[in-house]
Amino acid sequence: MSVHPQPAPDASAARPAWTLPRLREASARGEKLAMLTCYDATFARVLDEAGVDILLVGDSLGNVIQGEASTLPVTLEQMAYHTRAVAQGKRSAFLVTDLPFGTYEASPEQAFASAATLMRAGAQMVKLEGGGYTADTVRFLTERGIPVCAHLGLTPQRVHAIGGYRVQGRDDAAAKVLLDDATALAQAGAAFLVLELVPSAVARRISTELPQLMTIGIGAGAGTTGQVLVLHDLLGLTGGTGGKRPRFVRDFTRAPGSAADAPGLSIAQSVAAYVAAVKDGSFPDEAVHGY
């Protein structure tokens, strides 16, 4: 008699909509937050029902949706389009959208105009990349009612400047820069901080010393407030253009320890497994996924 996987439960049906204050409360009581990228209404519904707390309309859509080699070609209009689609499909999850390259760097005023476009499309928070030099922009936005997620470590929009997709903050001097930047961003009012490709010890220190920041790790170990992955990586569709699966990614379509010929999990089950692993602390595994 064969055993068929059961559908993932609709976790969103039993929870109220996430708001920034509720996310802060969850973080304060030690609950890990699960974030995933999302680009359309159908996946927004699936991810929400599987229990994802935060949906990120990432400019990674340039890679996984458009087939680009980087995130740089993505436009504000494209981000607004995908934000609107995701907003239509979600029910409970909190919605964050990336400000794409060239839409916030010139001035705080430019950043506000771009952020307003995304907020009108349905975003509840905007994300921007960059160190302490973006603190004035973060302050300008938050003082005007736009919640901000900052992003340190590997910043894909600056891939040419940093020389590729490399771990950041490996030595003491570089780690201090990350901590100083994180401090400046926290003082400017950032609510979230994505830490990408950062040594686990550095990410843990930032998370401990700046408790007012909800830190979201991707290749930054288990010591952050929560975790984020690109949806396509979680589903074993790494890179979108044939790239190698990064060390910090786990293919959640396969149950741990399952036989090679065992049936894979459905998309909904895979996402639910990711949420469960983030919540119980089993993902990421420092020995496997950390730096």
Coordinates of C-alpha atoms in Angstrom, one line a residue, residues 35-250:
M35 CA 11.0 34.9 4.8
L36 CA 10.9 33.8 1.1
T37 CA 11.1 35.6 -2.2
C38 CA 7.9 35.7 -4.2
Y39 CA 7.0 37.3 -7.5
D40 CA 3.4 36.5 -8.4
A41 CA -0.1 36.0 -6.9
T42 CA -0.3 32.2 -7.2
F43 CA 2.9 31.6 -5.3
A44 CA 2.0 34.4 -2.8
R45 CA -1.1 32.3 -1.9
V46 CA 0.8 29.1 -1.7
L47 CA 3.6 30.5 0.5
D48 CA 1.1 32.3 2.7
E49 CA -0.9 29.2 3.2
A50 CA 2.3 27.2 4.0
G51 CA 3.1 29.6 6.9
V52 CA 5.7 32.0 5.5
D53 CA 5.8 35.1 7.7
I54 CA 7.4 37.6 5.2
L55 CA 7.3 37.7 1.4
L56 CA 10.1 39.5 -0.3
V57 CA 9.5 40.8 -3.8
G58 CA 13.2 40.6 -4.6
D59 CA 15.1 42.1 -7.5
S60 CA 16.4 38.6 -7.7
L61 CA 13.5 38.3 -10.2
G62 CA 16.0 39.6 -12.7
N63 CA 17.9 36.3 -12.3
V64 CA 15.1 33.8 -11.8
I65 CA 12.3 35.3 -13.8
Q66 CA 14.0 37.3 -16.5
G67 CA 17.1 35.2 -16.9
E68 CA 19.5 38.1 -16.4
A69 CA 23.1 37.6 -15.2
S70 CA 22.5 40.1 -12.3
T71 CA 19.9 42.2 -10.6
L72 CA 21.1 45.4 -12.2
P73 CA 18.7 45.5 -15.2
V74 CA 15.5 45.3 -13.0
T75 CA 13.4 48.5 -13.2
L76 CA 11.1 50.2 -10.6
E77 CA 8.2 49.6 -12.9
Q78 CA 8.9 45.9 -12.9
M79 CA 9.2 45.8 -9.2
A80 CA 5.9 47.6 -8.8
Y81 CA 4.2 45.2 -11.2
H82 CA 5.3 42.1 -9.3
T83 CA 4.6 43.8 -5.9
R84 CA 1.0 44.4 -7.0
A85 CA 0.7 40.7 -8.1
V86 CA 2.0 39.4 -4.8
A87 CA -0.2 41.7 -2.8
Q88 CA -3.2 40.3 -4.6
G89 CA -2.4 36.8 -3.7
K90 CA -1.3 37.0 0.0
R91 CA -3.5 37.0 3.0
S92 CA -1.4 37.1 6.3
A93 CA 2.2 37.5 5.3
F94 CA 4.1 40.8 5.6
L95 CA 5.2 42.2 2.2
V96 CA 8.7 43.7 1.6
T97 CA 9.9 44.9 -1.8
D98 CA 13.4 45.7 -3.0
L99 CA 14.2 49.2 -4.3
P100 CA 16.1 48.3 -7.5
F101 CA 19.5 49.6 -8.6
G102 CA 19.4 53.3 -9.6
T103 CA 16.2 54.2 -7.8
Y104 CA 17.4 55.4 -4.4
E105 CA 21.1 56.1 -4.5
A106 CA 21.0 59.7 -5.9
S107 CA 19.2 61.3 -2.9
P108 CA 16.8 60.6 -0.1
E109 CA 14.2 62.4 -2.2
Q110 CA 14.7 60.0 -5.1
A111 CA 14.4 57.1 -2.6
F112 CA 11.2 58.4 -1.2
A113 CA 9.6 58.8 -4.6
S114 CA 10.6 55.3 -5.6
A115 CA 9.5 53.9 -2.2
A116 CA 6.1 55.6 -2.6
T117 CA 5.6 53.9 -5.9
L118 CA 6.2 50.5 -4.3
M119 CA 4.0 51.2 -1.3
R120 CA 1.1 52.3 -3.5
A121 CA 1.6 48.9 -5.3
G122 CA 1.1 47.1 -2.0
A123 CA 4.5 46.9 -0.3
Q124 CA 4.5 47.3 3.5
M125 CA 8.2 47.9 3.7
V126 CA 11.0 48.6 1.2
K127 CA 14.5 47.1 1.2
L128 CA 17.7 48.9 0.1
E129 CA 21.3 47.8 -0.1
G130 CA 24.3 49.5 1.3
G131 CA 26.3 50.5 4.4
G132 CA 26.3 53.4 6.7
Y133 CA 26.3 55.9 3.9
T134 CA 22.6 55.0 3.3
A135 CA 21.7 55.9 6.9
D136 CA 20.5 59.4 5.9
T137 CA 18.2 57.8 3.3
V138 CA 16.9 55.3 5.8
R139 CA 16.2 58.1 8.3
F140 CA 14.4 60.2 5.6
L141 CA 12.1 57.3 4.7
T142 CA 11.3 56.1 8.2
E143 CA 10.5 59.7 9.4
R144 CA 8.0 59.8 6.6
G145 CA 6.3 56.6 7.5
I146 CA 8.0 54.1 5.2
P147 CA 9.4 51.1 7.0
V148 CA 12.9 50.1 5.9
C149 CA 14.8 46.8 5.6
A150 CA 18.5 47.4 5.2
H151 CA 20.9 44.9 3.6
L152 CA 24.6 44.3 4.4
G153 CA 27.3 41.8 3.5
L154 CA 27.0 40.6 0.0
T155 CA 25.0 43.3 -1.8
P156 CA 24.2 42.0 -5.3
Q157 CA 23.6 45.4 -6.8
R158 CA 27.2 46.1 -6.1
V159 CA 28.6 42.8 -7.4
H160 CA 31.0 44.5 -9.9
A161 CA 32.4 46.7 -7.2
I162 CA 33.0 43.9 -4.7
G163 CA 34.4 41.5 -7.3
G164 CA 31.8 38.8 -7.3
Y165 CA 29.6 36.8 -5.0
R166 CA 31.9 36.4 -2.1
V167 CA 31.6 36.1 1.7
Q168 CA 32.0 39.5 3.3
G169 CA 33.4 40.5 6.8
R170 CA 35.9 37.6 7.1
D171 CA 38.7 39.6 8.9
D172 CA 38.5 41.8 12.0
A173 CA 38.6 45.1 10.1
A174 CA 35.8 44.1 7.7
A175 CA 33.7 42.7 10.5
K176 CA 34.0 46.0 12.4
V177 CA 32.8 47.9 9.3
L178 CA 29.8 45.6 9.1
L179 CA 29.0 46.2 12.8
D180 CA 29.5 50.0 12.5
D181 CA 27.2 50.1 9.4
A182 CA 24.6 48.0 11.1
T183 CA 24.7 50.3 14.1
A184 CA 24.3 53.4 11.9
L185 CA 21.3 51.8 10.1
A186 CA 19.7 50.8 13.4
Q187 CA 20.0 54.3 14.7
A188 CA 18.5 55.7 11.5
G189 CA 15.4 53.6 12.1
A190 CA 15.8 50.5 10.0
A191 CA 13.5 47.7 11.4
F192 CA 15.0 44.8 9.5
L193 CA 18.5 44.0 8.4
V194 CA 19.3 41.3 5.8
L195 CA 22.8 39.8 6.3
E196 CA 24.0 38.0 3.2
L197 CA 27.1 35.8 3.0
V198 CA 28.4 37.0 6.4
P199 CA 30.4 34.7 8.8
S200 CA 28.1 33.2 11.4
A201 CA 30.0 34.8 14.3
V202 CA 29.7 38.2 12.8
A203 CA 26.0 37.9 12.1
R204 CA 25.4 36.6 15.6
R205 CA 27.3 39.5 17.2
I206 CA 25.3 42.1 15.2
S207 CA 22.1 40.4 16.2
T208 CA 23.1 40.3 19.8
E209 CA 24.5 43.8 20.1
L210 CA 21.6 45.5 18.1
P211 CA 18.4 43.8 19.4
Q212 CA 16.3 46.6 18.0
L213 CA 17.1 45.2 14.5
M214 CA 15.4 42.1 13.3
T215 CA 18.2 40.4 11.4
I216 CA 17.4 38.1 8.5
G217 CA 20.2 35.8 7.4
I218 CA 21.0 34.2 4.1
G219 CA 24.3 32.4 4.3
A220 CA 24.8 34.1 7.7
G221 CA 24.3 31.2 10.1
A222 CA 21.7 30.4 12.7
G223 CA 22.1 33.3 15.0
T224 CA 19.9 35.8 13.2
T225 CA 16.2 36.7 14.0
G226 CA 15.1 34.9 10.9
Q227 CA 16.1 33.4 7.5
V228 CA 15.4 34.1 3.9
L229 CA 16.0 32.1 0.7
V230 CA 15.2 32.6 -2.9
L231 CA 12.1 30.5 -3.6
H232 CA 13.7 28.8 -6.7
D233 CA 16.7 27.8 -4.6
L234 CA 14.5 26.2 -2.0
L235 CA 12.7 24.2 -4.7
G236 CA 16.0 22.9 -6.2
L237 CA 15.8 25.3 -9.2
T238 CA 19.0 27.1 -8.3
G239 CA 20.2 30.1 -10.2
G240 CA 17.4 30.3 -12.8
T241 CA 20.2 30.4 -15.4
G242 CA 21.9 27.1 -14.6
G243 CA 24.0 28.3 -11.6
K244 CA 25.5 26.1 -8.9
R245 CA 23.5 25.7 -5.7
P246 CA 25.1 27.9 -3.0
R247 CA 26.4 26.3 0.1
F248 CA 23.8 28.0 2.3
V249 CA 20.9 26.6 0.3
R250 CA 19.0 23.4 1.2

